[in-house]
Coordinates of C-alpha atoms in Angstrom, one line a residue:
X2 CA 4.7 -25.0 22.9
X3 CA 3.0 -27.5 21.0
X4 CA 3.8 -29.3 18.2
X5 CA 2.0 -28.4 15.1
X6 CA 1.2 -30.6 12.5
X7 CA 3.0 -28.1 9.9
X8 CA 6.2 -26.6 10.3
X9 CA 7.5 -23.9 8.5
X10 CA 10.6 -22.0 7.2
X11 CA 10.9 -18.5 9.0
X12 CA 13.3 -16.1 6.9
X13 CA 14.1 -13.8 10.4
X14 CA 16.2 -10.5 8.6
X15 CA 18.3 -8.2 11.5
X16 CA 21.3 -6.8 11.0
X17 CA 22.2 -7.3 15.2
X18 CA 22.3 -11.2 16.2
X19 CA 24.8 -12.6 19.1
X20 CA 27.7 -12.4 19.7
X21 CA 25.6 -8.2 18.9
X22 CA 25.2 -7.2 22.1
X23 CA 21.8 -4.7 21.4
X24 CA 18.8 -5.2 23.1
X25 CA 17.2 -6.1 19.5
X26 CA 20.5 -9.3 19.4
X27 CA 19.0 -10.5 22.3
X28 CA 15.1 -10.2 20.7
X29 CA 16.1 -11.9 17.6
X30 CA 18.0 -14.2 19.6
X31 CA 15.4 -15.3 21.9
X32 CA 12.5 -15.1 19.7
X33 CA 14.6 -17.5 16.7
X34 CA 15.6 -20.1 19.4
X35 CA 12.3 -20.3 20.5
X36 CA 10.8 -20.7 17.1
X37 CA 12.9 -23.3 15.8
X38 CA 12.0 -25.5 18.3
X39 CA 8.8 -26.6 16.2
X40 CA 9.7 -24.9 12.7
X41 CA 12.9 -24.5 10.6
X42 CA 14.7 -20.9 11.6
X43 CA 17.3 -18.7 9.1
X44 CA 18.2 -15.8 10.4
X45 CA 19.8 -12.9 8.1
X46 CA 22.6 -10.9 10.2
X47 CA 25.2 -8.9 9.5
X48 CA 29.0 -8.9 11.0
X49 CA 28.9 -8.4 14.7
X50 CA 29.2 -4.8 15.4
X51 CA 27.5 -3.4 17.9
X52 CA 29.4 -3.6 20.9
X53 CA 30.3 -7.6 20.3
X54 CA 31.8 -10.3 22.5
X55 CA 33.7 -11.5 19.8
X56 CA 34.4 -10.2 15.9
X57 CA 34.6 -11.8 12.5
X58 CA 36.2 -11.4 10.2
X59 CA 35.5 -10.4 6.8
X60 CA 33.8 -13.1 4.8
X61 CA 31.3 -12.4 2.1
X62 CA 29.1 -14.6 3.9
X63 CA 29.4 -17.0 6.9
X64 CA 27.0 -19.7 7.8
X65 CA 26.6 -21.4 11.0
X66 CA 23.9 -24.0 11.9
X67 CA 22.5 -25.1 15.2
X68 CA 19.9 -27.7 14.7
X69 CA 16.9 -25.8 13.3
X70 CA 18.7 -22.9 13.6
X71 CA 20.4 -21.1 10.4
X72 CA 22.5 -17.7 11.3
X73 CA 24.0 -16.3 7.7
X74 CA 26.0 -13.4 8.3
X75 CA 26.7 -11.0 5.0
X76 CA 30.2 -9.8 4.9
X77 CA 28.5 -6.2 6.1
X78 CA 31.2 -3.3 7.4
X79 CA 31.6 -3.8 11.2
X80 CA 32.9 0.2 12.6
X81 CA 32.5 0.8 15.9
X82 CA 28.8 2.3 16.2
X83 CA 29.8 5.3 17.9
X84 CA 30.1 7.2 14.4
X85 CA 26.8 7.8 12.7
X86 CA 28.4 8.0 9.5
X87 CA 30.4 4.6 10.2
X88 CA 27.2 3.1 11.9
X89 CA 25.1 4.4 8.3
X90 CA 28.1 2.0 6.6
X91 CA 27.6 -0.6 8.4
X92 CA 23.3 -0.1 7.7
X93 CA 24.0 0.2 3.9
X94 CA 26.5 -2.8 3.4
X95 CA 24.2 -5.1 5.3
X96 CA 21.1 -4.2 3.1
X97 CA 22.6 -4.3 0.0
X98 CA 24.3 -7.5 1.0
X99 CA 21.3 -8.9 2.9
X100 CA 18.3 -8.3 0.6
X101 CA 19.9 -10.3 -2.7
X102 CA 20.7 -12.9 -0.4
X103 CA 17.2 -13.0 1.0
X104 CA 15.5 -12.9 -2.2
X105 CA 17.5 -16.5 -3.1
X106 CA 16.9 -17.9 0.2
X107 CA 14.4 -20.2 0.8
X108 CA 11.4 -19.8 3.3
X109 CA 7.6 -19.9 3.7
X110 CA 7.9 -16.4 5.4
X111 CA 9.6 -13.7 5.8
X112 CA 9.6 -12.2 9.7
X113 CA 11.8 -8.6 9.9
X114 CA 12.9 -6.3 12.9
X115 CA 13.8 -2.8 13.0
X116 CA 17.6 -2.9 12.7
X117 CA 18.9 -1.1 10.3
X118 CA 15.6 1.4 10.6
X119 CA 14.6 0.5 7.6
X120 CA 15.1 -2.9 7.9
X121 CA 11.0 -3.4 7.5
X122 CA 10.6 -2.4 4.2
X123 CA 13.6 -4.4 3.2
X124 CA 11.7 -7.3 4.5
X125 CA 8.1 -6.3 3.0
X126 CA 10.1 -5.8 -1.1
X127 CA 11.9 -9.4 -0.2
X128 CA 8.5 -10.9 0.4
X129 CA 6.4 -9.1 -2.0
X130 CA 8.9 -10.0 -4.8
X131 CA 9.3 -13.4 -3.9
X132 CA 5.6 -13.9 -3.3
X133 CA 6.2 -15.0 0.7
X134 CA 4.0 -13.8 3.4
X135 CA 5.7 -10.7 5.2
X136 CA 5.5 -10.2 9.3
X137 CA 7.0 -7.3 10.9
X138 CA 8.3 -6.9 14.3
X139 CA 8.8 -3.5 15.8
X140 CA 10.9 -2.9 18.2
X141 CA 11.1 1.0 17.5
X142 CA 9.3 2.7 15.5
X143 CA 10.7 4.7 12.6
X144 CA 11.2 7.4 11.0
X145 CA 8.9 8.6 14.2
X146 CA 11.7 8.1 16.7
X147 CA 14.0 9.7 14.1
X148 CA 12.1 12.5 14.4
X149 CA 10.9 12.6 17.9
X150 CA 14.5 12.4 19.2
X151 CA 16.1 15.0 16.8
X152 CA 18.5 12.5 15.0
X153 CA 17.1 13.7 11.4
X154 CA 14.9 17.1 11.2
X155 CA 11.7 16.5 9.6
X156 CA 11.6 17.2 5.9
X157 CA 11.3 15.5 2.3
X158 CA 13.5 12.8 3.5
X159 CA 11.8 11.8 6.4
X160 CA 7.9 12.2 4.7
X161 CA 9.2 9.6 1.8
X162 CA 10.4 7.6 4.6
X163 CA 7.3 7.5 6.4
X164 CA 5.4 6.6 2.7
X165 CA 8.0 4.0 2.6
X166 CA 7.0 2.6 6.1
X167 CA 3.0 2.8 6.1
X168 CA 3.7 0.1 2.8
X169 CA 5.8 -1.8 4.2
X170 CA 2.8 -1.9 7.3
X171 CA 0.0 -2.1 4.6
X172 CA 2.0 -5.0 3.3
X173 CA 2.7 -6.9 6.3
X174 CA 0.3 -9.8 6.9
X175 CA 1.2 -9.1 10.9
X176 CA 2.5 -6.5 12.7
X177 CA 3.9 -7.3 15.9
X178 CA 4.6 -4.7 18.5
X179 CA 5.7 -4.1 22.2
X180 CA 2.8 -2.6 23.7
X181 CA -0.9 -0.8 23.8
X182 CA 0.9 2.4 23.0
X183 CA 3.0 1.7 20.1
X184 CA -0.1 -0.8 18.7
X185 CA -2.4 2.7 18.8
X186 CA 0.1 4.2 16.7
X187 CA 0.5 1.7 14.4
X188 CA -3.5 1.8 13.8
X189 CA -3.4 5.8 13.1
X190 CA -1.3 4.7 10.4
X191 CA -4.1 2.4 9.0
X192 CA -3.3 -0.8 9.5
X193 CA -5.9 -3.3 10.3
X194 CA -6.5 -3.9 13.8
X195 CA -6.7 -7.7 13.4
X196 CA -3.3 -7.8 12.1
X197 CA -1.8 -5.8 14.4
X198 CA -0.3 -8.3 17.3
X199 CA 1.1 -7.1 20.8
X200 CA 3.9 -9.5 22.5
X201 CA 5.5 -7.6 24.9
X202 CA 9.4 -8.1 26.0
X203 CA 8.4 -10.4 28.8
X204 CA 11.0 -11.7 31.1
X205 CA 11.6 -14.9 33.3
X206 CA 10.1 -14.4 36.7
X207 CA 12.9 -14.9 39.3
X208 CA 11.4 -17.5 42.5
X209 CA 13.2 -15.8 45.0
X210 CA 14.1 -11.9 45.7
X211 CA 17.3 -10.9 47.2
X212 CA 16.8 -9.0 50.3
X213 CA 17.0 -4.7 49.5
X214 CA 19.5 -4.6 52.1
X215 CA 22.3 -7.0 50.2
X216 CA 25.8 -4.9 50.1
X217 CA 24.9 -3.3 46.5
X218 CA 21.5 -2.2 47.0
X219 CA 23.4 -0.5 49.9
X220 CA 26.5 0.9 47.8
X221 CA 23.6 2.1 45.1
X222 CA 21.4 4.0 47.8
X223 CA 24.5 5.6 49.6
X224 CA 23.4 8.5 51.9
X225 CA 20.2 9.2 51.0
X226 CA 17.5 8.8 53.1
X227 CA 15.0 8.2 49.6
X228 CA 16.6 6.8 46.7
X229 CA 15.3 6.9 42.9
X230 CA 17.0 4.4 40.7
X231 CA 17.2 4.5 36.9
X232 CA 18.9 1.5 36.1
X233 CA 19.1 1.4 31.8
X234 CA 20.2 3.0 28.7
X235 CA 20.6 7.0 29.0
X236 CA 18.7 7.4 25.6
X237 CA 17.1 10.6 23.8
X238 CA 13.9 8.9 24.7
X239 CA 13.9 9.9 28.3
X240 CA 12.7 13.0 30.3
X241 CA 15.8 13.6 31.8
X242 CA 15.5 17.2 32.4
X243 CA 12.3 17.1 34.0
X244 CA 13.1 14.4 36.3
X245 CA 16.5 16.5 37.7
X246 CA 15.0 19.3 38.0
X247 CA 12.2 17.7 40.8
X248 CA 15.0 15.9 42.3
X249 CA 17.1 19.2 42.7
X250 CA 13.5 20.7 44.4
X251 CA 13.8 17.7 46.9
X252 CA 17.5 17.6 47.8
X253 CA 16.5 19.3 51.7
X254 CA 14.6 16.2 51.8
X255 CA 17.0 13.6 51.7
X256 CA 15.9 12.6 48.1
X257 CA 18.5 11.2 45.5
X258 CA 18.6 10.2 42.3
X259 CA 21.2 7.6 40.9
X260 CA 21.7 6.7 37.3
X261 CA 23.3 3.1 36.7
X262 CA 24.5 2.7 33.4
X263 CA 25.5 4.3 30.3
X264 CA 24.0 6.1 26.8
X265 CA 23.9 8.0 24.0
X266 CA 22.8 10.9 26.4
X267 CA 24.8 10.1 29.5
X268 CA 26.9 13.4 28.7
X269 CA 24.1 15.7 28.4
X270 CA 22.4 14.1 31.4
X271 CA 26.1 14.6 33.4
X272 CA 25.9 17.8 32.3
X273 CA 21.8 18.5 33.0
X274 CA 22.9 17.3 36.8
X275 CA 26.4 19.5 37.1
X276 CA 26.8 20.8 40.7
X277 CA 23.7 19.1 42.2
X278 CA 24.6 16.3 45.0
X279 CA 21.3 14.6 44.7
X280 CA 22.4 13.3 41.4
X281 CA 24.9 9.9 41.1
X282 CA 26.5 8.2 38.6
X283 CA 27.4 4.9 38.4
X284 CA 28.3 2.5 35.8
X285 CA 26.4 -1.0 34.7
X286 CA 27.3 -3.8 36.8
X287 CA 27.9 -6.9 35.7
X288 CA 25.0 -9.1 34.9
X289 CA 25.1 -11.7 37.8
X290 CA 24.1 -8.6 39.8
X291 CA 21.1 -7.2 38.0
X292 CA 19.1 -8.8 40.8
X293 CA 20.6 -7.0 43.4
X294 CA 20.6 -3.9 41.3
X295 CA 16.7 -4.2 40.6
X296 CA 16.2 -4.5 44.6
X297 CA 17.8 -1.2 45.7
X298 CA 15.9 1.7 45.7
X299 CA 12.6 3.2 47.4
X300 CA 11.5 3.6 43.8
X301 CA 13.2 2.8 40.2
X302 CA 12.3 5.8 37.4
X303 CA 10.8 4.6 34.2
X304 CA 10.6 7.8 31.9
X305 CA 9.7 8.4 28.5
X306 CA 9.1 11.8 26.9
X307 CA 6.5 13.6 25.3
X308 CA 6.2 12.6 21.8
X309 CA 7.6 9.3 22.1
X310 CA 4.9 7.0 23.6
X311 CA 4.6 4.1 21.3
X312 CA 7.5 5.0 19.6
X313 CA 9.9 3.6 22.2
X314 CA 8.4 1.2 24.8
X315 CA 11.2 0.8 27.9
X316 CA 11.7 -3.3 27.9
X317 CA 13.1 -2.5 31.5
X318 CA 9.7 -1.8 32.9
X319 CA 9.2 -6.0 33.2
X320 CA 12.2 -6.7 35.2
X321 CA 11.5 -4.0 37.4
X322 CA 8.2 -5.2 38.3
X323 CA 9.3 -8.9 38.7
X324 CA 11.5 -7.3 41.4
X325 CA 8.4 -6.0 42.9
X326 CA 9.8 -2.6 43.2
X327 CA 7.6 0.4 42.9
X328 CA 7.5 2.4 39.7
X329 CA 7.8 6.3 39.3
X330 CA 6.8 6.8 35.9
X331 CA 7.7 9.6 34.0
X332 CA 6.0 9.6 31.4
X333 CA 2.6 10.7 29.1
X334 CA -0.4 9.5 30.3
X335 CA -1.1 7.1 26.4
X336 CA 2.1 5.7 27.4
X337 CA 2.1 1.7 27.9
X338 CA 4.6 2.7 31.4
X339 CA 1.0 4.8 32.4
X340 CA -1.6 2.8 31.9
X341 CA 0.3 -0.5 33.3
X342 CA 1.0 1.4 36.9
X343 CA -2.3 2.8 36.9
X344 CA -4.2 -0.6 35.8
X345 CA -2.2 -2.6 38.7
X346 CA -1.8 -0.1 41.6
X347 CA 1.8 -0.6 41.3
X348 CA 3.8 3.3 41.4
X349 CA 2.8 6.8 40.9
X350 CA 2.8 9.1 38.0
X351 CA 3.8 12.2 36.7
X352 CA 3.8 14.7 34.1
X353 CA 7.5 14.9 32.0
X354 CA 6.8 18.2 31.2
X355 CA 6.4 19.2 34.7
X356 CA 9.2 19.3 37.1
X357 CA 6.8 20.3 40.1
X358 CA 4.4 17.2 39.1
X359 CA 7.0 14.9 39.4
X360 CA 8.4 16.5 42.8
X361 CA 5.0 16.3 44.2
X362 CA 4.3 12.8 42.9
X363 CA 7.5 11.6 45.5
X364 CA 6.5 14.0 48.2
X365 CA 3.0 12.0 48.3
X366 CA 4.8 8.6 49.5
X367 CA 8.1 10.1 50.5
X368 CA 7.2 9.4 54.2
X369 CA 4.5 6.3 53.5
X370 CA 6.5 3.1 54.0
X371 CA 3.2 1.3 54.5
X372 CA 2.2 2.8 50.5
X373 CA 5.5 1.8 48.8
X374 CA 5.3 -1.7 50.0
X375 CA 1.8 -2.3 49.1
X376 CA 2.7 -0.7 45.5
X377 CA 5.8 -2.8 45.4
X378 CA 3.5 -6.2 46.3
X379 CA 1.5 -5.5 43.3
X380 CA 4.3 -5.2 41.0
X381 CA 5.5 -8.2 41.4
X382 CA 1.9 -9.5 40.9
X383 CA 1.1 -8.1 38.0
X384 CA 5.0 -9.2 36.4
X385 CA 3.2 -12.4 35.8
X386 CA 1.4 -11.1 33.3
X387 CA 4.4 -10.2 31.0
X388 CA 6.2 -13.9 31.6
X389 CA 8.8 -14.3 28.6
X390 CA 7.3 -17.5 27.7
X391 CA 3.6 -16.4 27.6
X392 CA 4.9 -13.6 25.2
X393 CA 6.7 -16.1 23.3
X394 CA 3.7 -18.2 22.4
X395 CA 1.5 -15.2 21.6
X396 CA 4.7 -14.0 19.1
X397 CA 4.8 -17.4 17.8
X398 CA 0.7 -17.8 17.3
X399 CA 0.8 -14.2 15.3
X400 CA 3.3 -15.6 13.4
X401 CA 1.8 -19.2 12.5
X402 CA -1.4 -17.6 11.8
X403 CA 0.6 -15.4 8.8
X404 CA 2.2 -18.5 7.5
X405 CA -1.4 -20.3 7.5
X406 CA -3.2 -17.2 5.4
X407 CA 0.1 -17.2 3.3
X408 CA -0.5 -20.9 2.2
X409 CA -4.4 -20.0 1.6
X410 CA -5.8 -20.1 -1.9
X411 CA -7.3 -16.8 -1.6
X412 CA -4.6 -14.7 -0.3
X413 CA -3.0 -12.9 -2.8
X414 CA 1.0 -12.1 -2.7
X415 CA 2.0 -8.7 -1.5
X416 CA 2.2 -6.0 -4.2
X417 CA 5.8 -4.9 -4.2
X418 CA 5.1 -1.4 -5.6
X419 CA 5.7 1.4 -2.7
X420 CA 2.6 4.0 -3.1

């Protein structure tokens, strides 16, 4: 990344940092490291709580510093997230801890994620009150996947919510999203098209592949003669009932399906698959044997369901392509997972409403070794495209760009009334 000739302070607000185990930790982690290698970084956590290596206790605020690297945790709740109504304790303690300790802290800009939910318009009042520039990052997009995965029925609540949300967008000098799908939405909503940013959840592209026949690939596949692999989160986001319904129309023809890893839905899913031997279970295995776990499989299942393109945009999808694995995507045709396998050539498609589209979609390269392969070549080509690096620098350009306008004469500080 190059140097540039003005650093600035970046104000990063997310209730999940390290030793948080979430996939949004991890962002924040990655994306603050990153950015404080040329500019001065403060990240606003709360106590570790989601699954964490390690716990705190409570202090009303802890500081640690790493270079040009600030992490301030609030002295937030920390219950076990399994509990909504612990997990809304721990949302509410962080924000009302977190935002008066934003407003007195320091920085050129304010950049916030999506954890708590409505952790974007905290950031958008701390910058429009204190006169900062404001720069959202979306991991997942609320209230719609609220609503789209029946965690809150849509109502009063959820239409001042969604007020709330298109002013914290209207406010934000950038939005920065995941993908072509969720950046679509995000435009329906009004927001400029020159502010809205995608940087993708890119990955580091592995030199070398282990070979699909290593001993877990083989413990994965088992028996069946063509194996699907879903290796991820069991979320509401998925088509799950769809996808075992075309795999139950396939067991005569040595198709199987095996889930590896765990989810908010994993019992429903159990449940969805009762009685059917086409269907496995297994549980995540541990992280020096992801790339053995991304080379088993004829095909791995990315899936999202109807409703939710944009709104949730699977981060798995890049690993699984830097595998060079061949994708069976599940999922609507505006989905990000969709256009990417159609653009490079690199799996098939299918309907999530349609259990017989799917079970045709396998039977067309069930028996075409020659197919899979070339499909499988061309994911790992086009897995270059989404190199973690390359995302970073397009996250951190979005970013510097903000802080420039911010520091312009003309721009004008955000208002900090919600319409």
């Amino acid at each position: 990344m190059p140097v540039l000739h003005d650093p600035v302070h970046i104000l990063l607000m997310n209730e999940y940092f390290p030793p948080d185990t979430s996939a949004t930790a991890k962002a924040a982690a990655q994306v603050a490291e990153y950015l404080a290698v040329n500019h001065r970084v403060t990240v606003l956590a709360g106590r570790p709580s989601y699954d964490p290596s390690e716990r705190h206790q409570h202090d009303l605020l802890r500081r640690e510093v790493r270079g040009n690297l600030a992490i301030e945790r609030v002295g937030s709740t920390a219950y076990p997230r399994f509990q909504m109504r612990r997990r809304v304790a721990n949302y509410l303690s962080y924000l009302a801890l977190a935002i008066p300790r934003a407003l007195t802290l320091p920085s050129d800009i304010v950049l916030a994620m999506t954890d708590p939910p409505i952790e974007g318009i905290a950031g958008a009042l701390v910058a429009g009150l204190s006169g900062r520039p404001f720069v959202y990052n979306i991991r997942d997009m609320y209230p719609d996947m609220a609503v789209g995965g029946s965690i809150v029925r849509p109502g009063s609540f959820t239409a001042r919510w969604e007020t709330m949300h298109r002013w914290a967008l209207r406010s934000a000098a950038r939005v920065i999203v995941l993908g072509e799908d969720m950046r679509d939405r995000i435009l329906a909503k009004g927001v400029e098209p020159s502010r809205v940013t995608i940087s993708r959840d890119g990955i580091l592209i592995p030199e070398n592949l282990p070979s699909p026949d290593n001993p877990v690939a083989r413990e994965i596949r088992g028996d069946f003669r063509f194996a699907l692999v879903h290796a991820g989160n069991l979320g509401f986001y998925g088509a799950w009932q769809t996808l075992i319904s075309a795999v139950r129309m396939l067991e005569s023809e040595g198709v199987g399906l095996v889930f590896i890893g765990e989810g908010a839905m994993k019992a429903q899913v159990q449940a969805m698959a009762q009685g059917s031997p086409a269907v496995r279970f297994l549980p995540f295995r541990p992280a020096s044997e992801i790339p053995l776990v991304l080379s088993s499989g004829d095909m791995h299942v990315i899936t999202v369901k109807r409703g939710l393109e944009g709104v949730v945009v699977p981060s798995k999808l890049y690993p699984t392509l830097a595998a060079g694995r061949p994708i069976l995507g599940v999922a609507p045709e505006e989905s990000d997972v969709v256009r990417i396998i159609r653009r490079a050539g690199c799996g098939i498609v299918a309907n999530p409403d349609d259990p017989t589209s799917v079970a045709e979609a396998i039977r067309g390269v069930l028996h075409d070794s020659e197919h899979l392969q070339i499909m499988g070549r061309r994911a790992r080509e086009i897995s270059f495209s989404y190199d973690k690096v390359k995302q970073l620098e397009i996250f951190s350009g979005a970013l510097e760009d903000a802080a420039r306008e911010g520091k312009s004469p003309s721009r004008k500080p955000s208002s900090s009334a919600i319409a």
